[in-house]
Structures are given as structure tokens and as C-alpha cells.
Short mmCIF file of C-alpha atoms in Angstrom, two decimals:
data_model
loop_
_atom_site.label_atom_id
_atom_site.label_comp_id
_atom_site.label_asym_id
_atom_site.label_seq_id
_atom_site.Cartn_x
_atom_site.Cartn_y
_atom_site.Cartn_z
CA UNK A 67 128.13 125.75 86.62
CA UNK A 68 128.76 129.19 88.05
CA UNK A 69 127.67 132.46 86.50
CA UNK A 70 130.63 134.22 88.18
CA UNK A 71 133.99 132.51 87.86
CA UNK A 72 136.08 134.90 89.98
CA UNK A 73 137.16 133.31 93.29
CA UNK A 74 139.41 134.63 96.08
CA UNK A 75 141.61 132.11 97.85
CA UNK A 76 140.80 133.28 101.35
CA UNK A 77 139.83 131.64 104.61
CA UNK A 78 137.71 128.46 104.29
CA UNK A 79 134.55 128.17 106.36
CA UNK A 80 132.94 125.53 108.54
CA UNK A 81 129.41 124.44 107.60
CA UNK A 82 127.02 122.30 109.60
CA UNK A 83 123.88 121.12 107.81
CA UNK A 84 120.98 119.55 109.68
CA UNK A 85 119.08 117.22 107.39
CA UNK A 86 115.46 116.92 108.52
CA UNK A 87 114.17 113.76 106.89
CA UNK A 88 110.52 112.92 106.26
CA UNK A 89 111.41 109.29 106.88
CA UNK A 90 110.51 107.87 110.27
CA UNK A 91 113.80 105.92 110.55
CA UNK A 92 114.91 106.21 114.18
CA UNK A 93 117.99 108.33 114.69
CA UNK A 94 118.11 109.72 111.17
CA UNK A 95 116.14 112.94 111.59
CA UNK A 96 118.97 115.31 112.54
CA UNK A 97 122.30 114.65 110.90
CA UNK A 98 125.15 117.14 110.96
CA UNK A 99 127.21 118.00 107.90
CA UNK A 100 130.39 120.01 108.42
CA UNK A 101 132.31 121.91 105.76
CA UNK A 102 135.88 122.93 106.42
CA UNK A 103 138.97 123.04 104.27
CA UNK A 104 136.62 122.58 101.34
CA UNK A 105 135.29 119.24 102.56
CA UNK A 106 131.90 118.15 103.95
CA UNK A 107 131.39 115.40 106.49
CA UNK A 108 128.29 113.89 108.07
CA UNK A 109 128.82 113.26 111.77
CA UNK A 110 127.45 110.14 113.43
CA UNK A 111 126.93 106.60 112.24
CA UNK A 112 123.68 107.24 110.37
CA UNK A 113 123.92 109.32 107.21
CA UNK A 114 120.42 110.35 106.18
CA UNK A 115 119.64 111.36 102.62
CA UNK A 116 116.42 112.82 101.29
CA UNK A 117 114.49 109.83 100.00
CA UNK A 118 116.31 106.75 101.32
CA UNK A 119 118.34 105.74 104.36
CA UNK A 120 121.91 106.29 103.13
CA UNK A 121 123.90 108.66 101.00
CA UNK A 122 125.06 107.19 97.69
CA UNK A 123 127.97 108.06 95.42
CA UNK A 124 127.10 111.12 93.35
CA UNK A 125 124.62 112.66 95.80
CA UNK A 126 125.14 116.42 95.71
CA UNK A 127 124.06 119.64 97.39
CA UNK A 128 124.25 123.14 95.84
CA UNK A 129 125.49 126.10 97.92
CA UNK A 130 125.46 129.84 97.14
CA UNK A 131 127.26 132.40 99.30
CA UNK A 132 125.73 135.91 99.38
CA UNK A 133 126.70 139.22 100.92
CA UNK A 134 125.04 139.88 104.27
CA UNK A 135 122.04 141.60 102.65
CA UNK A 136 121.54 138.83 100.10
CA UNK A 137 121.94 141.17 97.13
CA UNK A 138 124.57 139.25 95.15
CA UNK A 139 126.83 136.18 95.36
CA UNK A 140 130.26 136.62 96.94
CA UNK A 141 133.59 135.33 95.62
CA UNK A 142 131.88 133.58 92.73
CA UNK A 143 130.24 131.03 95.05
CA UNK A 144 127.08 130.45 93.03
CA UNK A 145 125.56 126.96 93.02
CA UNK A 146 128.80 125.38 94.17
CA UNK A 147 128.35 121.64 93.97
CA UNK A 148 129.58 119.32 96.70
CA UNK A 149 129.29 115.58 96.07
CA UNK A 150 129.80 112.39 98.03
CA UNK A 151 132.13 109.77 96.61
CA UNK A 152 132.16 107.42 99.61
CA UNK A 153 128.86 105.46 99.67
CA UNK A 154 127.02 105.43 103.01
CA UNK A 155 129.66 107.56 104.76
CA UNK A 156 128.15 110.92 103.88
CA UNK A 157 131.52 112.55 103.09
CA UNK A 158 131.26 115.41 100.58
CA UNK A 159 133.97 117.17 98.60
CA UNK A 160 133.85 119.88 95.91
CA UNK A 161 132.92 118.49 92.52
CA UNK A 162 135.85 120.49 91.10
CA UNK A 163 138.60 122.59 92.63
CA UNK A 164 136.78 125.74 91.56
CA UNK A 165 133.77 124.70 93.67
CA UNK A 166 135.70 125.05 96.96
CA UNK A 167 134.08 127.66 99.23
CA UNK A 168 136.12 130.28 101.13
CA UNK A 169 135.15 133.23 103.31
CA UNK A 170 136.02 136.76 102.14
CA UNK A 171 139.50 137.76 103.29
CA UNK A 172 138.32 141.21 104.42
CA UNK A 173 136.20 139.64 107.17
CA UNK A 174 132.86 140.85 105.83
CA UNK A 175 129.69 139.00 106.80
CA UNK A 176 128.06 136.61 104.36
CA UNK A 177 124.94 134.46 104.12
CA UNK A 178 124.18 131.13 102.50
CA UNK A 179 121.44 129.35 100.61
CA UNK A 180 121.56 125.63 99.87
CA UNK A 181 119.43 122.90 98.34
CA UNK A 182 119.40 119.21 97.43
CA UNK A 183 119.70 117.55 94.96
CA UNK A 184 122.08 119.93 93.21
CA UNK A 185 121.35 120.75 89.57
CA UNK A 186 124.14 121.33 87.05
CA UNK A 187 122.96 124.89 86.41
CA UNK A 188 120.31 127.13 87.94
CA UNK A 189 119.15 130.55 86.68
CA UNK A 190 120.43 133.76 88.23
CA UNK A 191 116.95 134.51 89.61
CA UNK A 192 117.08 131.22 91.56
CA UNK A 193 113.76 130.05 90.07
CA UNK A 194 114.07 126.29 89.78
CA UNK A 195 111.82 124.32 87.44
CA UNK A 196 110.86 121.02 89.10
CA UNK A 197 108.95 117.96 87.92
CA UNK A 198 107.75 114.85 89.77
CA UNK A 199 106.41 113.08 86.71
CA UNK A 200 109.32 110.61 86.52
CA UNK A 201 109.14 108.55 89.72
CA UNK A 202 111.78 105.95 88.93
CA UNK A 203 114.64 107.54 90.95
CA UNK A 204 113.13 109.28 93.97
CA UNK A 205 116.28 111.02 95.31
CA UNK A 206 116.52 112.86 91.98
CA UNK A 207 113.18 114.62 92.57
CA UNK A 208 113.01 114.92 96.37
CA UNK A 209 113.63 118.66 96.77
CA UNK A 210 115.12 119.95 100.03
CA UNK A 211 116.16 123.51 100.80
CA UNK A 212 117.91 125.10 103.74
CA UNK A 213 116.85 128.09 105.78
CA UNK A 214 118.93 131.17 104.94
CA UNK A 215 121.93 131.51 107.25
CA UNK A 216 123.47 135.00 107.57
CA UNK A 217 125.95 136.82 109.77
CA UNK A 218 128.93 134.52 109.24
CA UNK A 219 132.54 135.49 108.45
CA UNK A 220 136.07 134.13 108.66
CA UNK A 221 136.12 134.51 112.47
CA UNK A 222 132.54 133.25 112.92
CA UNK A 223 132.79 130.25 110.67
CA UNK A 224 130.57 127.61 112.31
CA UNK A 225 127.75 127.87 109.77
CA UNK A 226 124.62 125.82 110.47
CA UNK A 227 122.09 125.11 107.72
CA UNK A 228 118.74 123.50 108.49
CA UNK A 229 117.32 121.58 105.54
CA UNK A 230 113.61 120.90 105.08
CA UNK A 231 111.74 118.68 102.66
CA UNK A 232 109.53 120.73 100.34
CA UNK A 233 107.59 117.85 98.73
CA UNK A 234 105.29 115.13 100.10
CA UNK A 235 106.07 111.42 100.30
CA UNK A 236 103.34 108.83 99.76
CA UNK A 237 103.59 105.22 100.94
CA UNK A 238 101.15 102.57 99.71
CA UNK A 239 100.74 99.27 101.55
CA UNK A 240 98.67 96.89 99.44
CA UNK A 241 96.80 93.78 100.50
CA UNK A 242 93.96 91.59 99.26
CA UNK A 243 90.82 90.76 101.19
CA UNK A 244 91.36 87.00 100.98
CA UNK A 245 94.53 85.12 100.04
CA UNK A 246 92.35 82.81 97.97
CA UNK A 247 90.68 85.71 96.16
CA UNK A 248 91.03 86.33 92.45
CA UNK A 249 93.12 89.47 92.98
CA UNK A 250 96.89 89.23 92.35
CA UNK A 251 99.31 91.95 93.38
CA UNK A 252 102.11 90.64 91.20
CA UNK A 253 102.84 93.17 88.43
CA UNK A 254 100.00 95.36 89.73
CA UNK A 255 100.37 98.88 88.30
CA UNK A 256 99.59 102.02 90.30
CA UNK A 257 98.71 105.37 88.71
CA UNK A 258 97.97 108.58 90.60
CA UNK A 259 95.30 110.63 88.84
CA UNK A 260 94.40 114.28 89.42
CA UNK A 261 97.85 115.39 90.63
CA UNK A 262 99.96 118.26 89.36
CA UNK A 263 103.44 117.28 88.22
CA UNK A 264 105.40 120.48 87.54
CA UNK A 265 106.24 123.55 89.59
CA UNK A 266 108.54 126.54 89.84
CA UNK A 267 110.35 126.76 93.16
CA UNK A 268 111.87 130.04 94.29
CA UNK A 269 115.11 128.99 95.99
CA UNK A 270 115.90 132.53 97.10
CA UNK A 271 112.54 133.14 98.82
CA UNK A 272 111.92 129.46 99.59
CA UNK A 273 108.46 128.91 98.19
CA UNK A 274 106.38 127.60 95.29
CA UNK A 275 105.28 130.28 92.85
CA UNK A 276 103.59 128.16 90.21
CA UNK A 277 102.11 124.66 89.91
CA UNK A 278 101.11 123.34 86.49
CA UNK A 279 100.49 120.33 84.27
CA UNK A 280 97.86 118.12 85.83
CA UNK A 281 98.79 114.66 84.59
CA UNK A 282 98.81 111.01 85.61
CA UNK A 283 101.78 109.89 87.70
CA UNK A 284 102.87 106.29 87.20
CA UNK A 285 104.30 104.81 90.39
CA UNK A 286 106.73 102.03 89.41
CA UNK A 287 107.40 98.85 91.31
CA UNK A 288 111.13 99.39 91.66
CA UNK A 289 113.74 96.71 91.91
CA UNK A 290 113.94 95.35 95.44
CA UNK A 291 110.43 96.43 96.43
CA UNK A 292 107.76 93.86 97.23
CA UNK A 293 104.50 93.48 95.34
CA UNK A 294 102.65 94.90 98.35
CA UNK A 295 104.59 98.17 98.61
CA UNK A 296 104.79 101.36 96.53
CA UNK A 297 106.16 104.84 97.24
CA UNK A 298 106.03 108.20 95.47
CA UNK A 299 107.11 111.80 95.97
CA UNK A 300 104.57 114.40 94.87
CA UNK A 301 103.90 118.13 94.98
CA UNK A 302 102.05 119.47 98.01
CA UNK A 303 98.38 120.24 97.40
CA UNK A 304 95.47 121.80 99.26
CA UNK A 305 92.58 119.64 100.40
CA UNK A 306 90.06 118.92 97.67
CA UNK A 307 88.46 116.17 95.65
CA UNK A 308 89.87 114.73 92.46
CA UNK A 309 92.80 112.50 93.44
CA UNK A 310 92.33 108.86 92.45
CA UNK A 311 94.58 105.87 93.01
CA UNK A 312 94.14 103.46 90.10
CA UNK A 313 95.36 99.88 90.41
CA UNK A 314 95.50 97.64 87.35
CA UNK A 315 96.42 93.98 87.84
CA UNK A 316 98.35 91.84 85.37
CA UNK A 317 95.04 90.26 84.34
CA UNK A 318 93.58 93.67 83.48
CA UNK A 319 91.31 94.12 86.50
CA UNK A 320 91.04 97.79 87.52
CA UNK A 321 90.42 99.09 91.04
CA UNK A 322 89.94 102.72 92.04
CA UNK A 323 90.51 104.31 95.45
CA UNK A 324 89.63 107.94 96.12
CA UNK A 325 91.80 110.09 98.35
CA UNK A 326 89.70 111.99 100.89
CA UNK A 327 88.88 115.52 99.79
CA UNK A 328 89.60 116.64 103.36
CA UNK A 329 93.23 115.56 103.16
CA UNK A 330 95.85 118.14 102.21
CA UNK A 331 99.34 117.02 101.21
CA UNK A 332 101.90 119.18 102.99
CA UNK A 333 105.57 119.49 102.21
CA UNK A 334 107.79 117.51 104.57
CA UNK A 335 105.05 115.03 105.53
CA UNK A 336 104.87 111.33 104.79
CA UNK A 337 101.42 109.87 104.13
CA UNK A 338 100.88 106.13 104.47
CA UNK A 339 97.87 104.62 102.70
CA UNK A 340 96.81 101.08 103.56
CA UNK A 341 94.68 99.73 100.73
CA UNK A 342 92.84 96.43 100.51
CA UNK A 343 91.80 95.20 97.06
CA UNK A 344 88.69 93.05 96.96
CA UNK A 345 85.56 92.30 94.95
CA UNK A 346 83.87 95.10 96.86
CA UNK A 347 85.15 98.70 96.64
CA UNK A 348 88.73 99.23 97.78
CA UNK A 349 89.07 99.84 101.51
CA UNK A 350 91.43 102.69 102.39
CA UNK A 351 92.92 103.94 105.65
CA UNK A 352 95.62 106.57 105.94
CA UNK A 353 98.14 107.88 108.48
CA UNK A 354 100.28 111.02 108.42
CA UNK A 355 103.81 111.37 109.82
CA UNK A 356 106.18 114.38 109.77
#
């Protein structure tokens, strides 16, 4: 996983991570993760993950420790992976012994970058290729990164990282105009047209540098979700025409709804679309939540 394997067994550090969720679940917007003795804990009864309400086994964050000027990694801490093995408790431990993070013994200051979900490897230039085309497992594509945190050392070890969502979450609430109408929502397929699906994210400078591959995004009806509910995670986009929501029923009827050209999709926001399928054109209303 790491490009540099050398590691000094020095003083471990304490890390607090504030997870800022785009979900509107009460009490789950600011969770604290602490890292000490090589172990991460989420404080409080509610452990908030990126896309859903609880951490699950295998969820992982990636951490890199830099010198104070952010010129190179320190002690071989490059993309160190910490994973949770206790479902819903939000307790993280190093994926391997070599992943354990320690402060430099000489007391020098260091800084940190971090992101979720952790990838097995990332390039040395910290340019991460990201795709939202596969929507089946949302936590696997819901990119979060932390603000850089510098000025820490073995005597100033209470590190706090503030995570932010970088993508946009879309919620679709579906209904029909009349319960006795010919429209059925069972096995109704949703496709997002006119969206870009791939990007390059600069983890070091925290920003998108390239967005490519305009392609249809199929939004699955996942196990446990009702026929009237869909959700997707997509790349942010500027306001503009061209985004279409296509609904195809099990009987082959097709309905199109057009997202307003005045609506921009911003990273970290959740957009709820209430759509009514009927014989007349689809009726759409939308709300936006941070």
C-alpha cells in the first residue's frame, strides 16, 4: 500500500475526525473519531458514515502524514489504512501492523491529509481517479476528504480532522397521480441522462481537476428500498440544461423529467426530487439540504 516502507517506532498520536454528513439524520452531523495507540474510535452513540447511517465492517479511511511544509510523507505514513471491524460501533484499527501511525521521535511538526473510502493504492501525486458510474454500493463511491491539519507533534498530539463530502447526493421520491392509474412503480427503472461519471480528484490540493465521460447512470432499486424511493451519488455540476431523469416501467412505458437548468449540484449537498408519474407530463418539485 505504501510507497515508503520505512517506519520509526516513536510516539503515537491522537486524532479526532469530524465527519460532516450530507444526510439530514438528527445528531449524526458531527461525529468525533480519535486515534491513539494506533486505534481509532468514534465517540458518542451515533456513528455516521458517508452514505448511510452506520459504519459497517470493512469501512476504511486513508491517512498520510507529511512534514510541516507538506513536501513529503514522514515515517513512511503514506495512505495508511484504518478499518472498522466492529459493525455500527465505529471503532477503527490499522489494517496491518505496518499501518500504525506514530509521531516523529525528534518532536518535529507534521501535517495530515485523509480521505474516505480508502483505496488500496493511490499515486504519489495524490491524483485519485474516481467514477460514479456503478451506483450499486454507494459508500464505495461517496468521496470525503479532510481539511489539511498541520502543526502537530508528539507533545501536541490532539489532531482534529474535518471531513467534507465532495460529491452530491440525489434522493428521488416517486408517486403516481392516481392509485387506480395505469402506472406501476414496481420494477420501475431510473436512468440519469446527461451526467458526467468520471473525474480526477486532487487529494493534496482538495479539488477536481478533470471531469469526463458523459454517460447514462443507472440508479438501481437496491435490496430493502421501496418501489417509491431511489438514491444516487453523482459528481457536482454547474447549472445548465441537459439532465434528464428517465423512468421506464415494467410494462415498457417511458416517462421523462427534466432537471431545471438553473439548478447546480454542489458537493456536500443532498437534493430531494419529488416526482409524480401520470398520463400528463411528469410533475417535479425539488428541495436542497446541506
